[in-house]
mmCIF file of C-alpha atoms in Angstrom:
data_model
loop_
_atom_site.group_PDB
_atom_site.id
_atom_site.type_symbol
_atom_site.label_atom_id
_atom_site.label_comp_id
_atom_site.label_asym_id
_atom_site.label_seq_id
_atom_site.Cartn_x
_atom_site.Cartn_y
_atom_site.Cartn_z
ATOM 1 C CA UNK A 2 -147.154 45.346 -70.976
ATOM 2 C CA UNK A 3 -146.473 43.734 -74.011
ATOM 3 C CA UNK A 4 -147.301 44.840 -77.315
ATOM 4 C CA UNK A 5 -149.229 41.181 -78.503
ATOM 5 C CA UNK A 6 -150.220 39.065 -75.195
ATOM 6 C CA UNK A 7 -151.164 35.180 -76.005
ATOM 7 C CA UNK A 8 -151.493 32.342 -73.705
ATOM 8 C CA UNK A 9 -148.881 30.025 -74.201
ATOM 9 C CA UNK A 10 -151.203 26.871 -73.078
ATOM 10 C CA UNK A 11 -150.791 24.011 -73.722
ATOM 11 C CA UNK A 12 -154.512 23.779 -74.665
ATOM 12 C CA UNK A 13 -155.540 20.254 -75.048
ATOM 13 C CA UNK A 14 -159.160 18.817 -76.739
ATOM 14 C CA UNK A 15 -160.799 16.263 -77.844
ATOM 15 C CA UNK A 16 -160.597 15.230 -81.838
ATOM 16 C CA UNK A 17 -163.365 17.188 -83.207
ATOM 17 C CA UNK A 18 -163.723 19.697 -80.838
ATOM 18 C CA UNK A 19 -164.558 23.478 -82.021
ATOM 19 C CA UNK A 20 -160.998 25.431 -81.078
ATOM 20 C CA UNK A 21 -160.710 28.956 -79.777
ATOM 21 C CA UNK A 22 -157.622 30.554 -79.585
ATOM 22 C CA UNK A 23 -156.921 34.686 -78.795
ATOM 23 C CA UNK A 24 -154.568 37.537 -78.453
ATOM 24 C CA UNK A 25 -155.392 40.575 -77.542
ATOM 25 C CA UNK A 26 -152.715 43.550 -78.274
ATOM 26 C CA UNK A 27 -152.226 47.352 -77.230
ATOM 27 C CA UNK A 28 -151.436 49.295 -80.522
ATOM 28 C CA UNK A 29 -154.827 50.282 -81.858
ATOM 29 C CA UNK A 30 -152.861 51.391 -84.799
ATOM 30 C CA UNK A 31 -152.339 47.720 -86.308
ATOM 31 C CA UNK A 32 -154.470 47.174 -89.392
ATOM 32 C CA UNK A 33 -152.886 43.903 -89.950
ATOM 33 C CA UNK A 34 -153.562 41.040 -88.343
ATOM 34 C CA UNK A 35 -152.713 36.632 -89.358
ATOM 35 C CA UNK A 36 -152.310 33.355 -87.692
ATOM 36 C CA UNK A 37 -149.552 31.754 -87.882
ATOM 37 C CA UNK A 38 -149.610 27.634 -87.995
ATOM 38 C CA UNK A 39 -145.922 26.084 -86.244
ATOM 39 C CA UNK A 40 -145.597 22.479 -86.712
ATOM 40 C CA UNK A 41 -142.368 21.343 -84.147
ATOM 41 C CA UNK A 42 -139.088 22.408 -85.783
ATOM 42 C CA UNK A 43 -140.532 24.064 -88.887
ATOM 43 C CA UNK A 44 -141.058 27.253 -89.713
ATOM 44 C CA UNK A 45 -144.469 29.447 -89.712
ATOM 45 C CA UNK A 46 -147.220 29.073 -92.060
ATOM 46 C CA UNK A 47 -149.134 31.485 -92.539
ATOM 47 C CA UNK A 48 -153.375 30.279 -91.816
ATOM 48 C CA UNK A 49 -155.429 33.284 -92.159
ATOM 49 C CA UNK A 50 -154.875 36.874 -93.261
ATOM 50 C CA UNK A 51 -157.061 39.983 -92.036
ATOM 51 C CA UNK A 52 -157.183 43.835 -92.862
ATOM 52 C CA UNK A 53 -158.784 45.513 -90.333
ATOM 53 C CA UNK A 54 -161.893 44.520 -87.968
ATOM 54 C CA UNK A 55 -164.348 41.433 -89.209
ATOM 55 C CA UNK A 56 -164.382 38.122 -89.536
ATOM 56 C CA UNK A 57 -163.000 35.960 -92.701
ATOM 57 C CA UNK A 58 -163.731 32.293 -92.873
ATOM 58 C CA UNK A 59 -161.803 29.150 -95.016
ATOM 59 C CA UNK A 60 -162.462 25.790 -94.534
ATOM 60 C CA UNK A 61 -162.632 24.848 -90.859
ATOM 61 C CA UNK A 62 -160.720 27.789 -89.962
ATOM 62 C CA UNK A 63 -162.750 31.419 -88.641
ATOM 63 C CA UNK A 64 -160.422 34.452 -87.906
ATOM 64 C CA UNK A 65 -162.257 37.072 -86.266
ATOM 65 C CA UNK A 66 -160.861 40.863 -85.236
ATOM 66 C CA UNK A 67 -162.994 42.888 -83.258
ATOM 67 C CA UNK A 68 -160.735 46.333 -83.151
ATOM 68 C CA UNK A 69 -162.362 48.111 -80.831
ATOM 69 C CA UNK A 70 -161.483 45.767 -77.842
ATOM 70 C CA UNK A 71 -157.995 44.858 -79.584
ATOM 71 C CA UNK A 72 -158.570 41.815 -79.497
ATOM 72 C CA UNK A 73 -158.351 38.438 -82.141
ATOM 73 C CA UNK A 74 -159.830 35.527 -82.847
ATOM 74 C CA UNK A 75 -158.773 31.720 -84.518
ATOM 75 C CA UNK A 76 -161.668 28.988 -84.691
ATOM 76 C CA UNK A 77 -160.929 25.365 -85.579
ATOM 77 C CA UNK A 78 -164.081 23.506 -86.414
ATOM 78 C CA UNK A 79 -163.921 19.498 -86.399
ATOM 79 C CA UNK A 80 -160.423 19.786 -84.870
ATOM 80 C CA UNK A 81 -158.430 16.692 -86.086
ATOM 81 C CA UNK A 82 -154.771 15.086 -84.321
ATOM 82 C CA UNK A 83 -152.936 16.829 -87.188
ATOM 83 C CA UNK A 84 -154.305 20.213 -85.987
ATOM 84 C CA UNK A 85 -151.858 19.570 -82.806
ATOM 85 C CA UNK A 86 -149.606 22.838 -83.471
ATOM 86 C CA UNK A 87 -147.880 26.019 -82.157
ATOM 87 C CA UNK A 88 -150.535 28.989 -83.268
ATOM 88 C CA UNK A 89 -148.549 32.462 -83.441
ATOM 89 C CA UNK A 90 -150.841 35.734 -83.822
ATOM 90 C CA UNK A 91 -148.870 38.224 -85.487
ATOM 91 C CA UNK A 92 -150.016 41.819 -86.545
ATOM 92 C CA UNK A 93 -148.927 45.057 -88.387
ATOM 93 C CA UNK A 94 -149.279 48.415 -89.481
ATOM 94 C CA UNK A 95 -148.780 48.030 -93.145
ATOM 95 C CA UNK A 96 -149.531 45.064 -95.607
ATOM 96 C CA UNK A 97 -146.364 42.262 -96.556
ATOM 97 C CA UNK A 98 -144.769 43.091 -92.992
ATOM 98 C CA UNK A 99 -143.214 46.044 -94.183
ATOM 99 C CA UNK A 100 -142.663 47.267 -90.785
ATOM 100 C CA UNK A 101 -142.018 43.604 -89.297
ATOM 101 C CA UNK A 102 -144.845 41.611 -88.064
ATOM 102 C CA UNK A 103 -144.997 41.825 -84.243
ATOM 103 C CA UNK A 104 -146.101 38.333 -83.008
ATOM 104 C CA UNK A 105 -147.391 36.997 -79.824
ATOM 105 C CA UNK A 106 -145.908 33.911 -78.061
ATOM 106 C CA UNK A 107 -147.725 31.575 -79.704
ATOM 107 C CA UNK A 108 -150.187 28.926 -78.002
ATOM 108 C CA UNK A 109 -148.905 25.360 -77.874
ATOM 109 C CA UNK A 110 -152.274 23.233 -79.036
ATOM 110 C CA UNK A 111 -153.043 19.410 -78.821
ATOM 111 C CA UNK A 112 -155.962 17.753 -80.241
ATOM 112 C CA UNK A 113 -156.318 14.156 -78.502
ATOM 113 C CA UNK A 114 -157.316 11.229 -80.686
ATOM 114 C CA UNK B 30 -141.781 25.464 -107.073
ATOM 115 C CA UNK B 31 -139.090 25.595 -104.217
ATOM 116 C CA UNK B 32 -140.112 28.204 -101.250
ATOM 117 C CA UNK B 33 -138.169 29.627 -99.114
ATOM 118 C CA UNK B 34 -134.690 27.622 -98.433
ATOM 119 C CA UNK B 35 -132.042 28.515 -95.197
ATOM 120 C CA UNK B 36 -128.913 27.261 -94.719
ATOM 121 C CA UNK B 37 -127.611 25.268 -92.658
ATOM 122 C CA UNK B 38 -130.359 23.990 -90.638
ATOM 123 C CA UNK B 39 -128.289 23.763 -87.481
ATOM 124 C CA UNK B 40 -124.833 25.115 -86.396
ATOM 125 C CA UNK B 41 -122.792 25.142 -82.915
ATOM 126 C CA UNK B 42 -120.740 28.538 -82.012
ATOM 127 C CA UNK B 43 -118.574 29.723 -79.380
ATOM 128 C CA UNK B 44 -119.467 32.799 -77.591
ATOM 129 C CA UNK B 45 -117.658 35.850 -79.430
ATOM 130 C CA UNK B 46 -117.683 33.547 -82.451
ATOM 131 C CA UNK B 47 -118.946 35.245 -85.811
ATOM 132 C CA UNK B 48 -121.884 33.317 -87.861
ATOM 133 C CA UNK B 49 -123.159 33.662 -91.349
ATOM 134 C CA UNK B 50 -126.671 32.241 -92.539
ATOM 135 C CA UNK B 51 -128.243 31.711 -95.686
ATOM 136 C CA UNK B 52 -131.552 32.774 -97.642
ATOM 137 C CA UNK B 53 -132.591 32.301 -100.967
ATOM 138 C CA UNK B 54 -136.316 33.191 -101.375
ATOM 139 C CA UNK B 55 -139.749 31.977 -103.134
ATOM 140 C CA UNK B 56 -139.335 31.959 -106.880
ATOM 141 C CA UNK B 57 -140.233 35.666 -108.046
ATOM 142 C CA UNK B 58 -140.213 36.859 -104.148
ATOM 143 C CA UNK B 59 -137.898 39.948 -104.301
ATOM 144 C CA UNK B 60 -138.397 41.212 -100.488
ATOM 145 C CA UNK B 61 -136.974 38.826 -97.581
ATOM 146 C CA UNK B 62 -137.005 39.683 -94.080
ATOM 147 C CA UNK B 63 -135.462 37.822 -90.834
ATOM 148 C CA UNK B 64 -136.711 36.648 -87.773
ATOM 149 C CA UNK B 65 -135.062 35.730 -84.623
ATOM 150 C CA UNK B 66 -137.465 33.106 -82.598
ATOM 151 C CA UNK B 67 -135.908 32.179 -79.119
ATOM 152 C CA UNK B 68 -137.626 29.165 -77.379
ATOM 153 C CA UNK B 69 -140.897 29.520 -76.277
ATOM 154 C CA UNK B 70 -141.293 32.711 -77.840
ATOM 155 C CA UNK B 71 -142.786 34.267 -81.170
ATOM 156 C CA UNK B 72 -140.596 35.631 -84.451
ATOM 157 C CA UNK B 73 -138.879 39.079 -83.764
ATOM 158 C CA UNK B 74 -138.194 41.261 -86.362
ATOM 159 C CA UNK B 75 -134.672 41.721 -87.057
ATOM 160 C CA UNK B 76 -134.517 43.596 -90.369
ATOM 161 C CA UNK B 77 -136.151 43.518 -93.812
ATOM 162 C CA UNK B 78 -134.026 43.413 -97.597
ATOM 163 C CA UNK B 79 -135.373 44.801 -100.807
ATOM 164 C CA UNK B 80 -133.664 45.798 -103.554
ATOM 165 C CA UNK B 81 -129.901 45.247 -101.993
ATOM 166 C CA UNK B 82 -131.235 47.666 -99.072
ATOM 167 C CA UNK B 83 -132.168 47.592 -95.370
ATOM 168 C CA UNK B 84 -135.655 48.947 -95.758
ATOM 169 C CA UNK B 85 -136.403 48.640 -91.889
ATOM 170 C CA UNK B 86 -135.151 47.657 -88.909
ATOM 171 C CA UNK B 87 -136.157 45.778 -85.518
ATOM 172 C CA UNK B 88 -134.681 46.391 -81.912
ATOM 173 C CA UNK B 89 -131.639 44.521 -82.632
ATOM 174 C CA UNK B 90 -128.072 45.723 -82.320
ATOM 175 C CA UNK B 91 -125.267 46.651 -85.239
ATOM 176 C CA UNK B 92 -123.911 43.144 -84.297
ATOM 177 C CA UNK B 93 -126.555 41.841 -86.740
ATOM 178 C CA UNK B 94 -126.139 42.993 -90.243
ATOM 179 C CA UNK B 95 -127.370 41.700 -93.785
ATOM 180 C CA UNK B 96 -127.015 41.767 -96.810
ATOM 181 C CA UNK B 97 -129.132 41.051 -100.188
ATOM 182 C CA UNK B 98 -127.928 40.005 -103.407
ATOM 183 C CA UNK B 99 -129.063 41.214 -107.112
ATOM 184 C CA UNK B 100 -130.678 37.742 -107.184
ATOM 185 C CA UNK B 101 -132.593 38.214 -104.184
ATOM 186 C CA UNK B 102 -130.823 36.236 -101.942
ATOM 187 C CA UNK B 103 -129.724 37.350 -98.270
ATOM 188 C CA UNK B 104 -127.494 36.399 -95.539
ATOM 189 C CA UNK B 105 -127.994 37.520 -91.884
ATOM 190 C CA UNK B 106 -124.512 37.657 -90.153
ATOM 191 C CA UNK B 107 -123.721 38.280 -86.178
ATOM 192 C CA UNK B 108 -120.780 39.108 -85.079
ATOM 193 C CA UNK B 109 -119.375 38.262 -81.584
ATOM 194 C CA UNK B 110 -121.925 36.092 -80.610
ATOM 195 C CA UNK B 111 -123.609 35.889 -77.268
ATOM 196 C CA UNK B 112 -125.097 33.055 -75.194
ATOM 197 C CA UNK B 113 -128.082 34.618 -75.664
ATOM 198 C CA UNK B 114 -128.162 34.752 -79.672
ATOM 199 C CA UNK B 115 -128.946 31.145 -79.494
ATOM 200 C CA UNK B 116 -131.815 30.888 -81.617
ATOM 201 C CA UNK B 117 -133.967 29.784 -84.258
ATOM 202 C CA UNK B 118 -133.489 32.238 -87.255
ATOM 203 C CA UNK B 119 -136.254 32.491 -89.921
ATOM 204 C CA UNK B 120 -136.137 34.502 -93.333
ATOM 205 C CA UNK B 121 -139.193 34.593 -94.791
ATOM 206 C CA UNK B 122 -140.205 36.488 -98.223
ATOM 207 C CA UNK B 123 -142.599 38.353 -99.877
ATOM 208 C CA UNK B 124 -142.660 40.186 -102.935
ATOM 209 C CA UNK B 125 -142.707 43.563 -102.867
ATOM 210 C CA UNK B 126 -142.268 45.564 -99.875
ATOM 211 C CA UNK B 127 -146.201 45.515 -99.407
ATOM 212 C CA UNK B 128 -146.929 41.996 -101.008
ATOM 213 C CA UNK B 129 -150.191 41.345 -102.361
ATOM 214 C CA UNK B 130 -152.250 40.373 -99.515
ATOM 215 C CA UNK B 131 -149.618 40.740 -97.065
ATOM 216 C CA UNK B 132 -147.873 36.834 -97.118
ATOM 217 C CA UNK B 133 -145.163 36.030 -95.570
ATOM 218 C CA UNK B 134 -143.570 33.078 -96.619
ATOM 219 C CA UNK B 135 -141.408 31.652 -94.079
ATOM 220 C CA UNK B 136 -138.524 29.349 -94.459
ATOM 221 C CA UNK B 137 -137.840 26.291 -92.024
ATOM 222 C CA UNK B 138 -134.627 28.024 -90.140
ATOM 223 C CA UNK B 139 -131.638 27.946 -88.803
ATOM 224 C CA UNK B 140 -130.795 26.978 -85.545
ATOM 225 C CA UNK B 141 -128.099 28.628 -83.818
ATOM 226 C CA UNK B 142 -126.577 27.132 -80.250
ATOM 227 C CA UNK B 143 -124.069 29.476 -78.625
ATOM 228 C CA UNK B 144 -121.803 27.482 -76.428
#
């Protein structure tokens, strides 16, 4: 089993669609926890930060942790075409990836005009 | 303000071949860490600089090494390179070992093709 499990998709919706994308991940001792935005051929940026369980809103973006299951959560509200993106989980022990974020695959989304 | 810069973007290598790859961080980022991210997958962890030290390590072996320079700046190097080291590479920086609120700044990579 892996550490950080995430379907790769592709996950495909309608323009303005609410978004819902999940890991779920096996070392209850991660405090840590982001999402990761991938545009093709670019490197990570970094959506949403969370310390332990909760959720933490900005914009049209909801990231929710829910510790006790191990399990996260990314909402897109009002998805728009230039949401169409990679979305990596990633999660770790101590703040600034000290110890190396572990990711998950990432899930490949596309928001149809 | 420039972030986080890589070079080069993309470079061809022979199997057993040696490689070299560039960092220079986020103005006033002092901590820089790399990433290997095959295709399809997420980042790994391959190892993490601050101040002119390996701080920690991933599951990689000694055929990766770094190294960090008094101005902050790192190079990843691999030495007899293997089909499967074929890669995207991403640095990404932070400052401080534990950076205020945890971000990662990542850098757009370097893409490595072992032929």
């Amino acid at each position: 089993q892996k550490e950080v499990e995430q379907d790769p998709g592709p996950l495909s919706v309608p323009e303005g669609a609410i978004v819902s994308l999940n890991c779920t991940y096996s070392n209850s001792a991660f405090q840590y926890f982001m999402w990761y935005r991938q545009y093709s051929r670019k490197g990570p940026e970094l959506l949403m930060y969370t310390y332990s369980s909760g959720n933490k809103e900005d914009g049209r973006f909801t990231a929710q942790v829910d510790k006790s299951s191990k399990y996260i959560s990314l909402f897109i509200r009002d998805s728009q075409p230039s949401d169409s993106a990679t979305y990596l989980c990633a999660m770790n022990l101590v703040g600034g990836g000290a110890d190396g974020l572990t990711f998950g695959k990432g899930t490949h989304l596309i928001i149809q005009p | 303000d420039a972030g986080v810069t890589q070079s080069p973007t993309h470079l061809i290598k022979t199997r057993g071949q040696q490689v070299t790859l560039r960092c220079s961080p986020k103005s006033g980022h002092d901590t820089v860490s790399w990433y290997q991210q095959a295709l399809g997958q997420g980042p790994q962890f391959i190892f993490q600089y601050y101040e002119e030290e390996e701080r920690q390590r991933g599951n990689f072996p000694d055929r990766f090494s770094g190294h960090q320079f008094p101005n902050y700046s790192s190079e990843l190097n691999v030495n007899a390179l293997l089909l499967g080291d074929s890669a995207l590479y991403l640095c990404a920086s932070s400052l401080g070992r534990q950076g205020a609120d945890g971000e990662l700044f990542f850098g757009e990579g370097s893409r490595l093709t072992v032929l």
